[in-house]
Coordinates of C-alpha atoms and ligand atoms in Angstrom, one line a residue:
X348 CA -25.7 -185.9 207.7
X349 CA -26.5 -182.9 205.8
X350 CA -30.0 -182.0 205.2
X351 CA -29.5 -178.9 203.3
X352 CA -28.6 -180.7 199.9
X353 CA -29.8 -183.1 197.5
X354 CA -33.4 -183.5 195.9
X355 CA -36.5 -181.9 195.9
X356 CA -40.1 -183.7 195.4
X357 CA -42.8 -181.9 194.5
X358 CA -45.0 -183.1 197.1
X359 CA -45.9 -181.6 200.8
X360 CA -45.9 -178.0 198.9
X361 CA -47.6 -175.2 200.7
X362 CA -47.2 -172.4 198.0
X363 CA -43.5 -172.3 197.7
X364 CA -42.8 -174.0 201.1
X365 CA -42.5 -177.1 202.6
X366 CA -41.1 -180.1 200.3
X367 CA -38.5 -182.1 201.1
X368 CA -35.1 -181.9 201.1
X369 CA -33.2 -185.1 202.1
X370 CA -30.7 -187.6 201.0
X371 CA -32.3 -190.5 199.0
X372 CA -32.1 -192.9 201.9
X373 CA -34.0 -190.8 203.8
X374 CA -36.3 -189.9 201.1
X375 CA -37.3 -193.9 200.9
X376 CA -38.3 -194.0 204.0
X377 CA -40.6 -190.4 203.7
X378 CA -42.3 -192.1 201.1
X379 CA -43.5 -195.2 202.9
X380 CA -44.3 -193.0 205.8
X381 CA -46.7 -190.8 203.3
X382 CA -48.2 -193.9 201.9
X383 CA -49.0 -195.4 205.3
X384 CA -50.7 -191.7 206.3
X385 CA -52.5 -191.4 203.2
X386 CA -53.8 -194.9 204.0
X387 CA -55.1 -194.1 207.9
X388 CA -55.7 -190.7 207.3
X389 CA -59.4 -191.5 206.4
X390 CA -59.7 -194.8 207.8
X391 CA -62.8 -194.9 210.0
X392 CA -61.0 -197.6 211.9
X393 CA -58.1 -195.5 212.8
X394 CA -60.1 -192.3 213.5
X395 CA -62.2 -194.3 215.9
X396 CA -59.2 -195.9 217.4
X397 CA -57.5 -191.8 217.4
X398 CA -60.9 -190.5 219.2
X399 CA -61.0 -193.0 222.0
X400 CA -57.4 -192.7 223.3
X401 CA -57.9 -188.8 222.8
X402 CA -61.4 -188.9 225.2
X403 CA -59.7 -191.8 227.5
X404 CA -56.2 -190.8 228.1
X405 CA -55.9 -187.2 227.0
X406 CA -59.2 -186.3 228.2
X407 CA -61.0 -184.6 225.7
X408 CA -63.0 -182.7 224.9
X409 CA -61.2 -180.1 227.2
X410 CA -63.4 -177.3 227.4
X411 CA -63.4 -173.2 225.8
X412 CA -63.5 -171.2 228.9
X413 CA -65.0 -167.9 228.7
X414 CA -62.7 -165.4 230.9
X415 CA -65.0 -163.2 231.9
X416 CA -62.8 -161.5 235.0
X417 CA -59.8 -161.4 232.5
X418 CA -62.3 -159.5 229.8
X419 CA -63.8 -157.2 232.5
X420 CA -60.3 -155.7 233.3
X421 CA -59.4 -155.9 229.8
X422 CA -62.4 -154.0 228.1
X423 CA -63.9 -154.9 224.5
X424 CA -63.9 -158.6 222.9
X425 CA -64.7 -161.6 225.1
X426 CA -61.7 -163.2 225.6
X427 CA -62.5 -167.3 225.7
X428 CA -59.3 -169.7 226.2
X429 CA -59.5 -173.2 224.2
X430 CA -58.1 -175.7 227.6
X431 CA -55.3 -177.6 226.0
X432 CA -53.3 -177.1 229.6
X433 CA -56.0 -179.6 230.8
X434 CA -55.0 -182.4 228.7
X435 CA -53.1 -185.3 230.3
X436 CA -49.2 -184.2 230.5
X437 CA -50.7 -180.3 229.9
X438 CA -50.0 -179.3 226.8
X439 CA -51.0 -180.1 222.9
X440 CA -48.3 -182.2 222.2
X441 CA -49.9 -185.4 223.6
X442 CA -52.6 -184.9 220.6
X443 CA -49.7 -185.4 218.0
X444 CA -48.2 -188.1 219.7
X445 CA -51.0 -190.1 220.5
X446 CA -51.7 -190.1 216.3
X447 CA -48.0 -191.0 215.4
X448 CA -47.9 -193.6 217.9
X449 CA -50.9 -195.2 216.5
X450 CA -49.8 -194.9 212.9
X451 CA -46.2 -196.4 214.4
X452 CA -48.5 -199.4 215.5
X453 CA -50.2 -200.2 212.6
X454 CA -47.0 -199.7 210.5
X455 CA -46.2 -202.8 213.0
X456 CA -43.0 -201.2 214.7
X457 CA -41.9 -201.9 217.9
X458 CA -39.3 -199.1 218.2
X459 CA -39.8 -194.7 218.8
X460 CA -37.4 -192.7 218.8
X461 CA -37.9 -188.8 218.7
X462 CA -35.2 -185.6 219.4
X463 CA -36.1 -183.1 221.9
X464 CA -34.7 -179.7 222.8
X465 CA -35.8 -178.7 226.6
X466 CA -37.5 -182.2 227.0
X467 CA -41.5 -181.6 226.5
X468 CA -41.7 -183.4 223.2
X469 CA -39.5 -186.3 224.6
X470 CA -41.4 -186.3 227.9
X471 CA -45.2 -186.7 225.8
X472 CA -43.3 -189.4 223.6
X473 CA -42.5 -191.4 226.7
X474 CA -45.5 -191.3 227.9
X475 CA -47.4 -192.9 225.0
X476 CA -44.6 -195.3 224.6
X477 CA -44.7 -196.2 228.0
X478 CA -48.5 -196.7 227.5
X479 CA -48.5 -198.4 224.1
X480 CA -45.4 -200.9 225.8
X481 CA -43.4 -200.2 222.4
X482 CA -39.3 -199.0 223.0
X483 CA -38.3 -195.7 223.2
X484 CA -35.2 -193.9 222.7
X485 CA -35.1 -190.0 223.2
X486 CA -32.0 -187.4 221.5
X487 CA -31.2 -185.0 223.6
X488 CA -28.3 -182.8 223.0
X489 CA -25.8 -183.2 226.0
X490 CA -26.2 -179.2 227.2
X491 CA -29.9 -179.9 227.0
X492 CA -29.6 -182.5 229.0
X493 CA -27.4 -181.0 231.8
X494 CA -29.8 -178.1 232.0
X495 CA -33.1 -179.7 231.8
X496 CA -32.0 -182.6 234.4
X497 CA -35.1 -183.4 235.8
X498 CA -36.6 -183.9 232.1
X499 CA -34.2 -186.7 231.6
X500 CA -35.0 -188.2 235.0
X501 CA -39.0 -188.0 234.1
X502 CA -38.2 -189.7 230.6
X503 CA -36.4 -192.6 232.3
X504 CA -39.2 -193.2 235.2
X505 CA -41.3 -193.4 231.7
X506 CA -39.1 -195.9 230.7
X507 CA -37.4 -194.1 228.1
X508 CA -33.6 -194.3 227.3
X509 CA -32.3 -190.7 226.7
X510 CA -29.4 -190.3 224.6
X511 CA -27.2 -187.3 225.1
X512 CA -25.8 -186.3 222.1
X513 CA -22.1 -184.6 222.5
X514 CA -21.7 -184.1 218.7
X515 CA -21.6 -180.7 217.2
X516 CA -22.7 -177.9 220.1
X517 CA -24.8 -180.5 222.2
X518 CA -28.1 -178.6 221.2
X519 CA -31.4 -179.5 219.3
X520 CA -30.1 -179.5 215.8
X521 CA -27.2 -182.3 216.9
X522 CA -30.1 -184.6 218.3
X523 CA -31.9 -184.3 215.6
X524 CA -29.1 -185.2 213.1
X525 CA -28.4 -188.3 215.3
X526 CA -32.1 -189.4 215.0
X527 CA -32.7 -189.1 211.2
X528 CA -29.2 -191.3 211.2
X529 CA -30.9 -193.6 213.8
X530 CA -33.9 -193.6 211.3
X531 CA -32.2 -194.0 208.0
X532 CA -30.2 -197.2 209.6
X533 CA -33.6 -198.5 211.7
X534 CA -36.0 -197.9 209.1
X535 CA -37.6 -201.2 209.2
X536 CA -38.6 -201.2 212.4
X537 CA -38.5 -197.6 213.7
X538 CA -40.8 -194.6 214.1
X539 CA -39.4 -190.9 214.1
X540 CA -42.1 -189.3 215.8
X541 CA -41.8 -185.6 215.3
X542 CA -42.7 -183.0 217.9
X543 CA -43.8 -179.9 215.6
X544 CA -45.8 -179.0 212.6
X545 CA -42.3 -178.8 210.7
X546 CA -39.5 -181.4 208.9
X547 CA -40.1 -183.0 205.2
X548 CA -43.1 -183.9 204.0
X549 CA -45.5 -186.1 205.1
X550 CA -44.7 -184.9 209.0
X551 CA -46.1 -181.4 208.3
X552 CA -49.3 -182.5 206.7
X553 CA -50.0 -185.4 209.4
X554 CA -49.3 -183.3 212.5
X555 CA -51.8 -180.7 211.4
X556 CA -54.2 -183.3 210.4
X557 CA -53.8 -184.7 214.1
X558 CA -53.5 -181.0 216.1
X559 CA -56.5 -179.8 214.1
X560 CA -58.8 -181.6 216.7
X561 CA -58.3 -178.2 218.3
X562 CA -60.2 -176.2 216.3
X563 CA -62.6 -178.8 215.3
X564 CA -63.9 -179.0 218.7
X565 CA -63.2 -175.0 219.7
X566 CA -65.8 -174.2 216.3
X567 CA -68.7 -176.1 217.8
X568 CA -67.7 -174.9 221.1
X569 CA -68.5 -171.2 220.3
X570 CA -71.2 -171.6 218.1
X571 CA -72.9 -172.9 221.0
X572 CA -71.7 -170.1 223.7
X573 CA -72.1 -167.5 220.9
X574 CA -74.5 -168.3 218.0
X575 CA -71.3 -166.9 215.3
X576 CA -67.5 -167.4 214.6
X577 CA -64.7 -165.6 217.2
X578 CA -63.8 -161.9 215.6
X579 CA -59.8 -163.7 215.8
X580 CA -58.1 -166.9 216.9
X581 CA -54.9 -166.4 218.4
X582 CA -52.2 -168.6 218.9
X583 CA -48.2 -169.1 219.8
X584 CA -46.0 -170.3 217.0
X585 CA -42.7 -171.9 217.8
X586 CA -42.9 -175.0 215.1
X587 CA -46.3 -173.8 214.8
X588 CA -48.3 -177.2 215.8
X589 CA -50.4 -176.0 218.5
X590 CA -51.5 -172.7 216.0
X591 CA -52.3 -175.0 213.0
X592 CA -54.5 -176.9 214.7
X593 CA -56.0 -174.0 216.2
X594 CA -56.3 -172.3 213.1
X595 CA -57.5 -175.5 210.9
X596 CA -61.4 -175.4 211.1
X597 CA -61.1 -171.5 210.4
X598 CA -59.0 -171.0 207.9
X599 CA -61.6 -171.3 205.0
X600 CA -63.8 -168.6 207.1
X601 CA -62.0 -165.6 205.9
X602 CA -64.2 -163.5 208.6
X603 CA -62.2 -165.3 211.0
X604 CA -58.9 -163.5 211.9
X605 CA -55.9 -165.6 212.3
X606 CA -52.9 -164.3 214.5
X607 CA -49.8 -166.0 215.4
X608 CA -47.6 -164.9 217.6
X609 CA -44.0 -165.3 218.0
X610 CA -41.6 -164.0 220.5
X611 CA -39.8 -160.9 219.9
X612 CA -36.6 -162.5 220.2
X613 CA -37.0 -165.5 217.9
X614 CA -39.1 -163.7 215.3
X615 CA -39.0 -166.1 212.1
X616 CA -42.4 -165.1 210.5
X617 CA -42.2 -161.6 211.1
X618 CA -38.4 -161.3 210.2
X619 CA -37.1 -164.4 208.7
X620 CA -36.7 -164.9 204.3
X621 CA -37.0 -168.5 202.5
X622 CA -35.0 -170.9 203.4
X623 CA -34.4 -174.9 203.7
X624 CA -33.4 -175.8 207.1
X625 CA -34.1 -179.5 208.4
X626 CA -35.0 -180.8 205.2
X627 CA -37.9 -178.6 204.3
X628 CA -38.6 -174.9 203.2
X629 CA -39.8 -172.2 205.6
X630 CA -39.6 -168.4 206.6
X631 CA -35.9 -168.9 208.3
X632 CA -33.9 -166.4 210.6
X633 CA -30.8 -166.5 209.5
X634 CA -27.2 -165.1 210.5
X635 CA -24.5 -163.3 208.0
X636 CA -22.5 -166.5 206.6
X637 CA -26.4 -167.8 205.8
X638 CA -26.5 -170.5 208.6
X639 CA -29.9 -170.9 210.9
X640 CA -29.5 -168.1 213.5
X641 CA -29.7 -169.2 217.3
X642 CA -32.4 -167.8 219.2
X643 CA -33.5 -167.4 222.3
X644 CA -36.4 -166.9 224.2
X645 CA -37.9 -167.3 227.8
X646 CA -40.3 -169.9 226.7
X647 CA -38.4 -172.9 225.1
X648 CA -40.6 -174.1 223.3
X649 CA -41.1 -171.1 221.0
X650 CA -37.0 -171.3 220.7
X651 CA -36.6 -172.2 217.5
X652 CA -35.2 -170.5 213.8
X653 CA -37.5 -172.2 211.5
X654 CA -41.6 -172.6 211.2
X655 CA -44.0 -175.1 209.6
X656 CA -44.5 -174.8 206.1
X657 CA -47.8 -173.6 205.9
X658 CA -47.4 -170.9 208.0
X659 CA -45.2 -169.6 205.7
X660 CA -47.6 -169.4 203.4
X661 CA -50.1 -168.4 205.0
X662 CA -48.2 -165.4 205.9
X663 CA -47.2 -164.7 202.8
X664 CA -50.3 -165.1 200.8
X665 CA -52.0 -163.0 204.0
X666 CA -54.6 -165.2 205.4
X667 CA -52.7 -165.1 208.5
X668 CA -51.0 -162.5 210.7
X669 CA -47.9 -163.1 212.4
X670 CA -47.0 -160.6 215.5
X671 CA -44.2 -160.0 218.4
X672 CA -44.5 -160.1 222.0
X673 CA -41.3 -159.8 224.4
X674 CA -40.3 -161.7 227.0
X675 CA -41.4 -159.1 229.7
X676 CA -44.6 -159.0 227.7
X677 CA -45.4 -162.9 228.2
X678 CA -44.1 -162.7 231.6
X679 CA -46.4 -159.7 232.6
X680 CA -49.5 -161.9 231.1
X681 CA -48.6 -165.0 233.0
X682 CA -49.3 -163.0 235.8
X683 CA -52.6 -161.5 234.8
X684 CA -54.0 -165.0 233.9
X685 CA -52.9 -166.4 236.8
X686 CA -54.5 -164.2 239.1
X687 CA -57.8 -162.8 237.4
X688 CA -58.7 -167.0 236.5
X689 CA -56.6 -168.9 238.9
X690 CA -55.2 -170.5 235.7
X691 CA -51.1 -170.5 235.2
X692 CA -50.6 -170.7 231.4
X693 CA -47.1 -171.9 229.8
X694 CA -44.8 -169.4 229.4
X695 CA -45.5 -170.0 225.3
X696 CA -49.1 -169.7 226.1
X697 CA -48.5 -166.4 227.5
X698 CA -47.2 -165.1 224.5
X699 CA -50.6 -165.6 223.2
X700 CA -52.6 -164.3 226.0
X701 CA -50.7 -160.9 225.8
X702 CA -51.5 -160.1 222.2
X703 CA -54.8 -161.2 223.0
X704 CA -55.5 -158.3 225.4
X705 CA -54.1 -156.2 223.3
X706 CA -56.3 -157.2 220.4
X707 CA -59.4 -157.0 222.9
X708 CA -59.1 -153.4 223.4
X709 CA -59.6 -152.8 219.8
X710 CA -62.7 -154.8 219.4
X711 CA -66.2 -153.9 220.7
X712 CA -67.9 -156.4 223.0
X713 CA -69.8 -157.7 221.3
X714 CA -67.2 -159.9 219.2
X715 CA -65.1 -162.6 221.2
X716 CA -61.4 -164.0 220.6
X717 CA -60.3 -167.6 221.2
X718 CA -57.0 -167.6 222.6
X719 CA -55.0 -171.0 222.7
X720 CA -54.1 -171.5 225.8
X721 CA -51.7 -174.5 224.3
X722 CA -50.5 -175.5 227.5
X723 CA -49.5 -175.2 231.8
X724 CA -47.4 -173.3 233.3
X725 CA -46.3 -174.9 236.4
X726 CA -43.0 -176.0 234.2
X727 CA -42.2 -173.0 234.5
X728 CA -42.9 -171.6 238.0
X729 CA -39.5 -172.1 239.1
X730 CA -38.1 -170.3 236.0
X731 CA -40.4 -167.2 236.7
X732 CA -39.6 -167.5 240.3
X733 CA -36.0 -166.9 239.7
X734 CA -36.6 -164.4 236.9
X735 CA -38.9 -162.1 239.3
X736 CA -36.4 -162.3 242.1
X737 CA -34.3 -160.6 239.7
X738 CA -36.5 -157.7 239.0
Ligands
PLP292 C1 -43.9 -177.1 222.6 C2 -44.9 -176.0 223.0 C3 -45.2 -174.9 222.2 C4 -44.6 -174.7 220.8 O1 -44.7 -175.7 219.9 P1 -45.7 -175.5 218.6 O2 -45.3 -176.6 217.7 O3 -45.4 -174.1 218.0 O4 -47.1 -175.5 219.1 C5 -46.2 -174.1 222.6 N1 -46.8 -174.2 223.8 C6 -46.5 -175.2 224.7 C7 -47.2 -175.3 226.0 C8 -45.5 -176.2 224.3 O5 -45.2 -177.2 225.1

């Protein structure tokens, strides 16, 4: 299916960004799901229904840690980190999910199916399906699947069926072109439950309005430790869900510094121009022949040549700041976290937690930065093993 073509609506717009860009049969089915959004998105009902599973299952509130050994070797701004590693599964994602799955139920569907690149998104999509007892089917593209085996295996022992995808290069983009195809044909009884604050319109909107949660509680949080608003908030963007919802509750606060980071090697705010890719419009990397340039990066879930809409604009319009870190960079502050708190951030998180004690520095002590620590690292203590034996 192609993506890139057809109509535009005028809704979902952030600035010039966002939209959607899809065939009409898939545009039908964007406009139900926006209706049914609209409808729960200030239902008290729902929000009560959104709150429990979030405080029962996810365990939350999770709390805003104030690293004071990492800010004692760092110098300057207090450096607090906002816990999302200690949510059930140990990462954000399980905040997005939860509210799409619940939307899914009271759109009466008894089918999920979602894509997933190196298997987190697919993994926290199993889990609520296995929890909600509604059927799941995961994309994967058929490389992802070989190299991120024991994702696959931990998607089926949640009762998932994975698909492996063998069309086009057996990568991300292929499973997601199987799933909207999945979607158009399933409609009636389907859910596309989408991992990141990106894709057509409504999915941008309600991800954010789910992820924001973060900030909501991280705002109370250091108005109680500090009696004022964090000097910056700092967060990783890969599809930019885990920043948007750190960034929410601040964004009207224009004292507030907002800073994204990317990863040197995939760097689509700092580097990329407008663009549609996957049916919406965003800052895009792009190669010479114009196509969405492949990227990599040590953390796979900042891997990725697009961003959500509104960070976009809010890079454009320059209410946000959007910075690089390296690989080495990221890799040399999972250490430092790991051993001045005893707390092993994601390899993404990282990315954060490096521009944060570089920010630090700058500041005097008496301001403080919220980093988002968006999720756990021991994923990713084999891949650090083996990249440190290499050293
Ligand atoms: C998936 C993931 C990310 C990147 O996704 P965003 O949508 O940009 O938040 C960041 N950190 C962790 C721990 C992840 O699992």
């Amino acid at each position: 299916m192609n993506m890139l073509s057809e109509k535009t609506v005028s809704k979902g717009y952030y600035g010039d960004f966002g939209g959607s860009f899809v065939p009409e049969d898939l545009q039908k089915v964007m406009d139900h799901l926006e209706g049914q959004f609209l409808k729960v998105q200030d239902d008290p009902k729902f929000n009560e229904e959104f709150r429990y599973y979030l405080r029962e299952y996810v365990g939350r509130e999770n709390p805003l840690t104030f690293a004071e050994n990492l800010t004692r070797v760092t110098g300057g701004a207090k450096l607090y980190l906002k816990r999302e590693d200690l949510n059930h599964t140990g990462a954000h994602k399980i905040n997005n999910v939860v509210g799409q799955i619940l939307l899914a139920k009271r759109m009466g569907v008894n089918r999920v199916i979602a894509e997933t690149g190196a298997g987190q998104h697919g993994v926290a999509t199993a889990t609520v399906c296995a929890m909600f007892g509604i059927e799941c089917v995961i994309y994967m593209g058929k490389l992802d699947t070989e190299r991120q085996a024991l994702n696959v295996f931990r998607m089926e022992l949640l009762g998932a069926k994975v698909v492996a995808v063998e069309k086009g290069q057996g990568r991300l983009k292929d499973a997601v072109d199987e799933a909207l195809a999945d979607l158009v044909q399933n409609h009636k009884d389907t859910f596309y439950l989408l991992g990141s604050a990106v894709g057509p319109h409504p999915y941008p909107t309600m991800v954010k309005h789910f992820q924001s949660v973060i900030s909501e509680e991280s705002k109370r949080q250091i108005l109680e430790k500090e009696g004022k608003l964090p000097a910056a908030v700092i967060a990783c963007t890969g599809g930019g869900s885990n920043a948007i919802g750190a960034f929410a509750h601040y964004i009207d606060e224009p004292e507030v510094r907002l800073v994204g980071v990317e990863p040197s090697e995939a760097p689509t705010l700092s580097e990329g121009v407008p663009a549609v890719i996957h049916g919406f419009k965003c800052l895009t990397l792009l190669d010479e022949k114009g196509e969405p340039k492949p990227t990599y990066s040590i953390a796979a879930g900042l891997d990725y040549p697009g961003v959500g809409p509104e960070h976009s604009f809010l890079k454009v319009s320059g209410r946000a700041e959007y910075v690089t870190i390296s690989g080495s960079e990221a890799l040399e502050a999972f250490q430092i976290l790991s051993r001045t708190e005893g707390i092993i951030p994601a390899l993404e998180s990282s990315h954060a937690v490096a521009h944060a004690i570089k920010l630090a520095k700058e500041l005097p002590d008496s301001e403080s930065i919220i980093i988002n620590l968006s999720g756990r690292g021991d994923k990713d203590v084999e891949q650090v093993f083996n990249m440190l034996k290499k050293e």
